[in-house]
Protein backbone atom coordinates (compact mmCIF):
# COMPACT_ATOMS: atom_id res chain seq x y z
CA UNK A 1 125.34 -80.67 -24.22
CA UNK A 2 129.18 -80.24 -24.35
CA UNK A 3 131.33 -77.77 -22.38
CA UNK A 4 131.35 -75.35 -25.37
CA UNK A 5 128.00 -75.27 -26.29
CA UNK A 6 126.82 -74.61 -22.30
CA UNK A 7 129.59 -71.91 -22.40
CA UNK A 8 127.88 -70.31 -25.41
CA UNK A 9 123.97 -70.71 -23.96
CA UNK A 10 125.48 -69.00 -20.71
CA UNK A 11 127.01 -65.97 -22.75
CA UNK A 12 123.43 -65.58 -24.59
CA UNK A 13 121.47 -65.69 -21.31
CA UNK A 14 124.04 -62.51 -19.91
CA UNK A 15 123.81 -60.60 -22.93
CA UNK A 16 119.76 -60.53 -22.68
CA UNK A 17 119.83 -59.59 -19.26
CA UNK A 18 122.09 -56.88 -20.01
CA UNK A 19 120.18 -55.57 -22.72
CA UNK A 20 116.62 -55.68 -20.25
CA UNK A 21 118.77 -53.57 -17.60
CA UNK A 22 119.12 -50.92 -20.01
CA UNK A 23 116.10 -50.74 -21.28
CA UNK A 24 114.20 -50.61 -17.81
CA UNK A 25 114.68 -46.82 -16.61
CA UNK A 26 113.59 -45.64 -20.19
CA UNK A 27 110.18 -47.49 -19.77
CA UNK A 28 109.72 -46.17 -16.44
CA UNK A 29 110.14 -42.77 -17.69
CA UNK A 30 107.50 -43.45 -20.43
CA UNK A 31 104.83 -44.57 -17.68
CA UNK A 32 102.21 -42.29 -16.46
CA UNK A 33 102.62 -41.17 -12.73
CA UNK A 34 99.77 -40.42 -10.49
CA UNK A 35 100.64 -38.11 -7.93
CA UNK A 36 99.15 -37.55 -4.21
CA UNK A 37 95.48 -35.56 -3.91
CA UNK A 38 95.68 -32.10 -2.81
CA UNK A 39 93.43 -30.74 0.11
CA UNK A 40 90.76 -29.85 -2.13
CA UNK A 41 90.07 -33.42 -3.42
CA UNK A 42 91.75 -32.39 -6.69
CA UNK A 43 94.39 -35.20 -7.97
CA UNK A 44 97.37 -34.57 -10.38
CA UNK A 45 98.48 -37.08 -13.12
CA UNK A 46 101.91 -36.15 -15.16
CA UNK A 47 102.19 -38.20 -18.43
CA UNK A 48 105.71 -38.09 -19.86
CA UNK A 49 105.79 -36.51 -23.23
CA UNK A 50 107.11 -39.74 -24.88
CA UNK A 51 104.36 -41.63 -23.38
CA UNK A 52 101.84 -43.28 -26.05
CA UNK A 53 98.90 -42.60 -23.57
CA UNK A 54 99.65 -39.09 -24.28
CA UNK A 55 97.99 -39.34 -28.07
CA UNK A 56 95.14 -40.86 -27.04
CA UNK A 57 94.05 -37.66 -24.90
CA UNK A 58 92.35 -35.15 -26.93
CA UNK A 59 91.75 -31.55 -24.83
CA UNK A 60 89.40 -28.48 -25.63
CA UNK A 61 89.34 -24.88 -24.31
CA UNK A 62 86.22 -24.57 -22.15
CA UNK A 63 83.89 -22.03 -24.02
CA UNK A 64 80.83 -19.79 -22.74
CA UNK A 65 77.28 -20.28 -24.06
CA UNK A 66 73.81 -18.80 -23.61
CA UNK A 67 71.97 -21.52 -22.14
CA UNK A 68 68.18 -21.09 -20.78
CA UNK A 69 67.65 -20.79 -16.87
CA UNK A 70 66.01 -23.53 -14.70
CA UNK A 71 62.54 -24.43 -16.00
CA UNK A 72 59.29 -25.33 -14.24
CA UNK A 73 57.21 -27.72 -16.31
CA UNK A 74 53.80 -28.51 -14.67
CA UNK A 75 50.05 -29.80 -15.48
CA UNK A 76 47.70 -27.14 -15.40
CA UNK A 77 43.99 -26.68 -15.58
CA UNK A 78 41.51 -23.72 -16.76
CA UNK A 79 38.94 -22.74 -13.62
CA UNK A 80 36.92 -19.79 -13.14
CA UNK A 81 37.98 -16.90 -11.15
CA UNK A 82 36.33 -17.11 -7.97
CA UNK A 83 35.86 -13.21 -7.69
CA UNK A 84 33.93 -13.16 -10.96
CA UNK A 85 31.50 -15.92 -10.35
CA UNK A 86 27.59 -15.57 -9.08
CA UNK A 87 25.78 -18.83 -8.00
CA UNK A 88 22.45 -17.56 -7.54
CA UNK A 89 19.75 -18.74 -4.93
CA UNK A 90 15.97 -18.01 -4.52
CA UNK A 91 15.88 -14.77 -2.27
CA UNK A 92 12.41 -16.38 -0.94
CA UNK A 93 10.31 -19.52 -1.41
CA UNK A 94 7.69 -19.16 -4.34
CA UNK A 95 6.82 -20.22 -7.67
CA UNK A 96 8.90 -19.75 -10.47
CA UNK A 97 6.81 -17.31 -12.72
CA UNK A 98 9.38 -17.18 -15.91
CA UNK A 99 13.07 -17.93 -16.27
CA UNK A 100 14.36 -15.15 -19.05
CA UNK A 101 17.58 -16.28 -19.81
CA UNK A 102 19.20 -19.47 -21.16
CA UNK A 103 22.46 -21.38 -20.71
CA UNK A 104 25.24 -19.43 -23.08
CA UNK A 105 23.16 -16.14 -22.85
CA UNK A 106 25.25 -12.80 -22.05
CA UNK A 107 23.63 -11.06 -19.50
CA UNK A 108 24.53 -7.38 -17.99
CA UNK A 109 24.77 -6.24 -14.27
CA UNK A 110 21.00 -5.42 -13.15
CA UNK A 111 19.22 -7.78 -15.90
CA UNK A 112 16.68 -9.74 -14.96
CA UNK A 113 17.16 -13.34 -14.93
CA UNK A 114 13.86 -14.83 -13.50
CA UNK A 115 10.73 -13.93 -11.62
CA UNK A 116 9.18 -15.75 -8.54
CA UNK A 117 5.20 -15.40 -7.65
CA UNK A 118 5.71 -15.63 -3.48
CA UNK A 119 3.66 -15.03 -0.38
CA UNK A 120 6.73 -13.35 1.08
CA UNK A 121 6.60 -10.90 -1.49
CA UNK A 122 2.95 -9.75 -0.98
CA UNK A 123 4.11 -9.69 3.16
CA UNK A 124 6.93 -7.33 2.25
CA UNK A 125 4.79 -4.85 -0.01
CA UNK A 126 2.10 -4.66 2.98
CA UNK A 127 4.87 -4.09 5.28
CA UNK A 128 6.36 -1.39 3.61
CA UNK A 129 2.96 0.17 3.13
CA UNK A 130 2.20 0.37 6.51
CA UNK A 131 5.69 1.82 7.46
CA UNK A 132 4.69 4.20 4.76
CA UNK A 133 1.27 5.15 7.02
CA UNK A 134 3.13 4.95 9.89
CA UNK A 135 5.40 7.49 8.92
CA UNK A 136 2.24 9.95 7.77
CA UNK A 137 0.75 9.53 11.09
CA UNK A 138 4.21 10.22 13.36
CA UNK A 139 4.71 13.23 10.86
CA UNK A 140 1.41 14.72 12.03
CA UNK A 141 1.97 14.04 15.55
CA UNK A 142 5.25 15.98 15.23
CA UNK A 143 3.37 18.93 13.70
CA UNK A 144 0.89 19.33 16.33
CA UNK A 145 3.52 18.88 19.08
CA UNK A 146 5.64 21.67 17.15
CA UNK A 147 2.51 23.86 17.05
CA UNK A 148 1.63 22.97 20.98
CA UNK A 149 4.86 23.98 21.94
CA UNK A 150 5.00 27.48 19.86
CA UNK A 151 1.60 28.56 21.62
CA UNK A 152 2.73 27.27 24.74
CA UNK A 153 5.72 29.53 24.39
CA UNK A 154 3.79 32.33 23.63
CA UNK A 155 1.31 31.81 26.78
CA UNK A 156 4.40 31.50 28.93
CA UNK A 157 5.72 35.06 27.54
CA UNK A 158 2.25 36.47 28.71
CA UNK A 159 2.57 34.68 32.04
CA UNK A 160 -0.84 32.97 31.31
CA UNK A 161 0.38 29.40 31.90
CA UNK A 162 2.95 28.23 34.10
CA UNK A 163 6.27 26.99 33.24
CA UNK A 164 5.82 23.33 33.91
CA UNK A 165 2.98 23.49 30.87
CA UNK A 166 5.83 24.51 28.77
CA UNK A 167 8.35 22.10 29.50
CA UNK A 168 5.42 19.38 29.24
CA UNK A 169 4.57 20.81 25.60
CA UNK A 170 8.34 20.51 24.83
CA UNK A 171 8.81 16.97 26.10
CA UNK A 172 5.83 15.98 23.94
CA UNK A 173 7.37 17.88 20.88
CA UNK A 174 10.83 15.68 21.54
CA UNK A 175 9.07 12.29 21.82
CA UNK A 176 7.14 13.10 18.57
CA UNK A 177 10.40 13.62 16.86
CA UNK A 178 11.88 10.37 18.04
CA UNK A 179 8.67 8.61 17.31
CA UNK A 180 9.05 10.04 13.51
CA UNK A 181 12.69 8.75 13.45
CA UNK A 182 11.91 5.64 14.54
CA UNK A 183 8.85 5.27 11.72
CA UNK A 184 11.24 6.56 9.34
CA UNK A 185 14.00 3.98 9.73
CA UNK A 186 11.45 1.20 9.93
CA UNK A 187 10.27 2.56 6.69
CA UNK A 188 13.79 2.23 4.79
CA UNK A 189 14.41 -1.02 6.35
CA UNK A 190 11.25 -2.07 4.80
CA UNK A 191 12.19 -0.12 1.46
CA UNK A 192 15.45 -2.11 1.46
CA UNK A 193 13.85 -5.29 1.63
CA UNK A 194 11.86 -4.39 -1.74
CA UNK A 195 14.78 -3.41 -3.23
CA UNK A 196 16.57 -6.58 -2.61
CA UNK A 197 13.70 -8.59 -3.46
CA UNK A 198 13.58 -6.67 -6.87
CA UNK A 199 10.32 -5.36 -5.94
CA UNK A 200 8.53 -2.12 -6.35
CA UNK A 201 5.22 -0.76 -4.37
CA UNK A 202 2.99 -1.95 -7.23
CA UNK A 203 4.84 -5.03 -7.97
CA UNK A 204 3.62 -8.30 -7.39
CA UNK A 205 6.48 -10.81 -8.26
CA UNK A 206 10.45 -11.22 -6.96
CA UNK A 207 12.28 -10.00 -9.90
CA UNK A 208 15.93 -11.91 -9.55
CA UNK A 209 18.28 -9.84 -11.45
CA UNK A 210 22.39 -10.25 -12.18
CA UNK A 211 25.08 -9.07 -10.06
CA UNK A 212 27.55 -9.12 -12.50
CA UNK A 213 28.06 -8.90 -16.14
CA UNK A 214 29.22 -12.12 -18.06
CA UNK A 215 27.55 -15.32 -19.02
CA UNK A 216 24.98 -17.94 -17.97
CA UNK A 217 26.55 -21.51 -17.53
CA UNK A 218 24.48 -23.37 -15.55
CA UNK A 219 20.39 -22.98 -14.99
CA UNK A 220 18.76 -25.56 -12.90
CA UNK A 221 14.87 -24.01 -12.87
CA UNK A 222 12.07 -24.02 -15.05
CA UNK A 223 8.95 -21.58 -14.90
CA UNK A 224 6.10 -23.06 -13.04
CA UNK A 225 8.32 -24.96 -10.52
CA UNK A 226 7.70 -24.16 -6.76
CA UNK A 227 10.80 -24.03 -4.95
CA UNK A 228 11.03 -23.37 -1.05
CA UNK A 229 15.13 -24.23 -0.74
CA UNK A 230 16.74 -20.75 -0.64
CA UNK A 231 20.19 -22.17 0.05
CA UNK A 232 20.63 -23.98 -3.42
CA UNK A 233 21.79 -22.65 -6.15
CA UNK A 234 19.61 -22.20 -9.28
CA UNK A 235 21.58 -20.59 -11.42
CA UNK A 236 25.22 -19.82 -12.31
CA UNK A 237 26.69 -16.48 -14.16
CA UNK A 238 30.45 -16.06 -14.53
CA UNK A 239 32.37 -13.35 -16.20
CA UNK A 240 34.44 -15.52 -18.13
CA UNK A 241 36.62 -12.06 -19.42
CA UNK A 242 39.45 -13.54 -17.54
CA UNK A 243 40.25 -17.52 -16.00
CA UNK A 244 42.79 -19.04 -13.72
CA UNK A 245 45.30 -21.64 -14.80
CA UNK A 246 45.60 -23.74 -11.49
CA UNK A 247 48.59 -25.80 -11.45
CA UNK A 248 50.34 -28.16 -8.63
CA UNK A 249 53.93 -27.25 -8.89
CA UNK A 250 56.19 -29.62 -7.12
CA UNK A 251 57.90 -28.79 -3.91
CA UNK A 252 61.67 -28.97 -5.71
CA UNK A 253 60.59 -26.28 -7.73
CA UNK A 254 58.45 -23.61 -6.19
CA UNK A 255 61.44 -21.54 -5.45
CA UNK A 256 61.73 -20.98 -9.35
CA UNK A 257 58.00 -18.75 -9.10
CA UNK A 258 57.27 -15.72 -8.12
CA UNK A 259 53.87 -13.61 -7.80
CA UNK A 260 53.53 -11.57 -10.68
CA UNK A 261 55.94 -13.82 -12.98
CA UNK A 262 54.54 -14.37 -16.57
CA UNK A 263 54.27 -18.25 -17.46
CA UNK A 264 53.53 -20.24 -20.64
CA UNK A 265 50.54 -21.84 -21.11
CA UNK A 266 49.93 -24.94 -23.69
CA UNK A 267 46.49 -26.42 -23.78
CA UNK A 268 45.57 -29.67 -25.04
CA UNK A 269 42.64 -28.02 -26.94
CA UNK A 270 44.78 -25.98 -29.12
CA UNK A 271 48.06 -27.83 -29.64
CA UNK A 272 50.99 -25.63 -30.90
CA UNK A 273 49.97 -22.46 -29.34
CA UNK A 274 51.28 -20.62 -26.47
CA UNK A 275 49.65 -18.33 -24.22
CA UNK A 276 50.81 -15.88 -21.36
CA UNK A 277 49.49 -15.90 -18.13
CA UNK A 278 50.27 -14.21 -15.06
CA UNK A 279 50.79 -15.67 -11.47
CA UNK A 280 48.38 -14.16 -8.93
CA UNK A 281 48.31 -16.58 -5.90
CA UNK A 282 50.76 -19.01 -4.49
CA UNK A 283 49.46 -21.44 -1.88
CA UNK A 284 50.87 -20.77 1.53
CA UNK A 285 50.90 -24.39 2.51
CA UNK A 286 51.87 -27.83 0.88
CA UNK A 287 50.04 -31.12 -0.22
CA UNK A 288 51.43 -33.46 1.67
CA UNK A 289 50.17 -36.36 -0.52
CA UNK A 290 51.59 -34.78 -3.70
CA UNK A 291 54.39 -32.73 -2.27
CA UNK A 292 53.35 -29.98 -4.46
CA UNK A 293 52.15 -26.25 -4.01
CA UNK A 294 49.16 -24.98 -6.01
CA UNK A 295 49.81 -22.04 -8.28
CA UNK A 296 47.12 -19.93 -9.68
CA UNK A 297 47.98 -17.50 -12.86
CA UNK A 298 45.37 -15.20 -14.56
CA UNK A 299 45.12 -15.54 -18.35
CA UNK A 300 42.69 -13.12 -20.14
CA UNK A 301 39.86 -14.50 -22.29
CA UNK A 302 38.89 -11.75 -24.45
CA UNK A 303 37.32 -14.13 -27.36
CA UNK A 304 36.05 -16.43 -24.88
CA UNK A 305 38.34 -19.66 -26.13
CA UNK A 306 39.62 -20.31 -22.67
CA UNK A 307 36.67 -22.85 -21.17
CA UNK A 308 36.86 -24.18 -17.60
CA UNK A 309 38.37 -27.49 -16.81
CA UNK A 310 40.32 -27.49 -20.03
CA UNK A 311 43.95 -29.60 -19.48
CA UNK A 312 47.26 -28.36 -20.31
CA UNK A 313 50.61 -27.47 -18.80
CA UNK A 314 52.28 -24.48 -17.44
CA UNK A 315 56.11 -23.79 -18.51
CA UNK A 316 58.14 -21.30 -16.61
CA UNK A 317 62.04 -20.40 -17.67
CA UNK A 318 64.31 -18.03 -15.93
CA UNK A 319 66.45 -15.94 -18.10
CA UNK A 320 69.25 -16.93 -20.49
CA UNK A 321 72.74 -17.06 -18.58
CA UNK A 322 76.38 -17.08 -20.18
CA UNK A 323 78.12 -20.35 -18.19
CA UNK A 324 80.96 -22.37 -19.31
CA UNK A 325 80.00 -25.68 -21.06
CA UNK A 326 81.73 -28.68 -21.65
CA UNK A 327 81.00 -31.73 -23.74
CA UNK A 328 79.10 -34.64 -21.85
CA UNK A 329 81.81 -37.01 -22.34
CA UNK A 330 84.06 -34.92 -20.38
CA UNK A 331 82.35 -35.35 -17.17
CA UNK A 332 83.40 -38.27 -14.58
CA UNK A 333 80.80 -38.96 -12.09
CA UNK A 334 82.02 -40.88 -9.34
CA UNK A 335 80.07 -41.23 -5.86
CA UNK A 336 77.15 -38.95 -6.56
CA UNK A 337 79.71 -36.20 -7.29
CA UNK A 338 80.77 -34.94 -10.95
CA UNK A 339 84.64 -34.18 -11.98
CA UNK A 340 86.40 -33.26 -14.75
CA UNK A 341 90.15 -32.95 -16.09
CA UNK A 342 91.82 -29.94 -16.68
CA UNK A 343 95.02 -29.55 -18.51
CA UNK A 344 97.56 -27.26 -16.13
CA UNK A 345 100.61 -28.02 -18.52
CA UNK A 346 101.55 -29.97 -21.15
CA UNK A 347 101.08 -33.56 -19.87
CA UNK A 348 99.90 -32.48 -16.47
CA UNK A 349 96.08 -33.05 -15.56
CA UNK A 350 94.19 -31.86 -12.42
CA UNK A 351 91.19 -33.77 -11.69
CA UNK A 352 88.69 -30.81 -10.53
CA UNK A 353 85.00 -31.22 -8.88
CA UNK A 354 82.23 -29.40 -10.71
CA UNK A 355 78.21 -28.79 -10.05
CA UNK A 356 76.66 -28.98 -13.37
CA UNK A 357 73.57 -27.52 -14.59
CA UNK A 358 70.73 -29.19 -16.98
CA UNK A 359 72.35 -30.37 -19.73
CA UNK A 360 71.40 -28.66 -23.33
CA UNK A 361 71.82 -31.73 -25.85
CA UNK A 362 75.63 -32.88 -25.76
CA UNK A 363 76.76 -29.74 -23.46
CA UNK A 364 76.61 -29.49 -20.05
CA UNK A 365 76.74 -26.14 -18.62
CA UNK A 366 78.96 -26.15 -15.26
CA UNK A 367 78.06 -23.70 -12.51
CA UNK A 368 80.88 -24.06 -10.33
CA UNK A 369 84.30 -25.17 -10.87
CA UNK A 370 85.29 -24.30 -14.57
CA UNK A 371 86.22 -20.87 -16.18
CA UNK A 372 86.25 -19.87 -19.55
CA UNK A 373 89.19 -20.74 -21.18
CA UNK A 374 90.00 -23.80 -19.06
CA UNK A 375 91.32 -26.69 -21.20
CA UNK A 376 89.53 -29.70 -20.47
CA UNK A 377 90.17 -33.36 -21.10
CA UNK A 378 87.21 -34.35 -23.70
CA UNK A 379 88.36 -37.95 -24.52
CA UNK A 380 90.25 -40.25 -23.05
CA UNK A 381 88.82 -39.54 -19.35
CA UNK A 382 88.76 -43.27 -18.15
CA UNK A 383 92.66 -43.27 -19.19
CA UNK A 384 93.37 -40.78 -16.75
CA UNK A 385 90.61 -42.35 -14.07
CA UNK A 386 92.71 -45.66 -14.48
CA UNK A 387 95.93 -44.05 -13.86
CA UNK A 388 94.52 -42.23 -10.87
CA UNK A 389 93.35 -45.31 -9.34
CA UNK A 390 96.53 -47.14 -9.47
């Protein structure tokens, strides 16, 4: 290359360098600039108005929405109400003389269920009759003692007997009265035993009666059997007008259920139907294996359609509340925490930590950190995150 060509080449390089030097300040101005984080953990990003990055951001105002409160859903099962179930045992050993009801029959209070021929029945009747005879005997003795005391008092008034004879007759009267009281108490005891056994004075069979109104749901005896076990249930009567829905509620959700609250019940046997029950019992202890607390709700059953051991679920939702909501895409999650970018001024954005509720579709409730009217970045969140990380 000759000297003239070299000079032209050098001039071109100098002109190009000067041109670049003039454009550099403008490029720096259009570049997004992250600022230092504030003491509360938020960070501010400033984007110049002429920066192409600003066109990639879309901002929306935060609105309020009525969303359902926290919801508890747990498996449930229909059970008997223990206070409405009677498991009947034989009151005495003996031969079953006759069973008067069958499974599924509706019985009333005091209705005879079955009868038993038992030697104990004969013994009970004999004891009652003996107690009656003893009462008659002691009553006669009391009448005689009263007459002797009256005669002794009259003779004493005429000074025909000594005072000690009067005192002796009065003592005999007191003893006769005490004997009558004892025999009457023994007779009442025997009478109560007959009543418990379902016997009367002329009966020879023990009549077992229903202690409550309900349905016969189990029978394990037949006529003619001899039974001597008085501890094992032979028949079960249950009042199914109300039943319990028992559920195991997870430990982290038990705070959401209180006594007296209403819960929704869905049963496998009746898909699409929702029934209402009221919480009556919440266990005082936690199951260490399942980490759940047992909850029992009372469910009315006037038509008898709810049967013990049916499976389903319970659901309980708190009242709806008006809270700020944002689109799910507006949320940035980092290190177990959630953030959104709020526009403070045109081109100025602040990263704000938020506490979120349970999402409902694409909208996420914000329990803490935002207010209605705040302007939040809904598109371009990752762009701002990248600028902040520089």
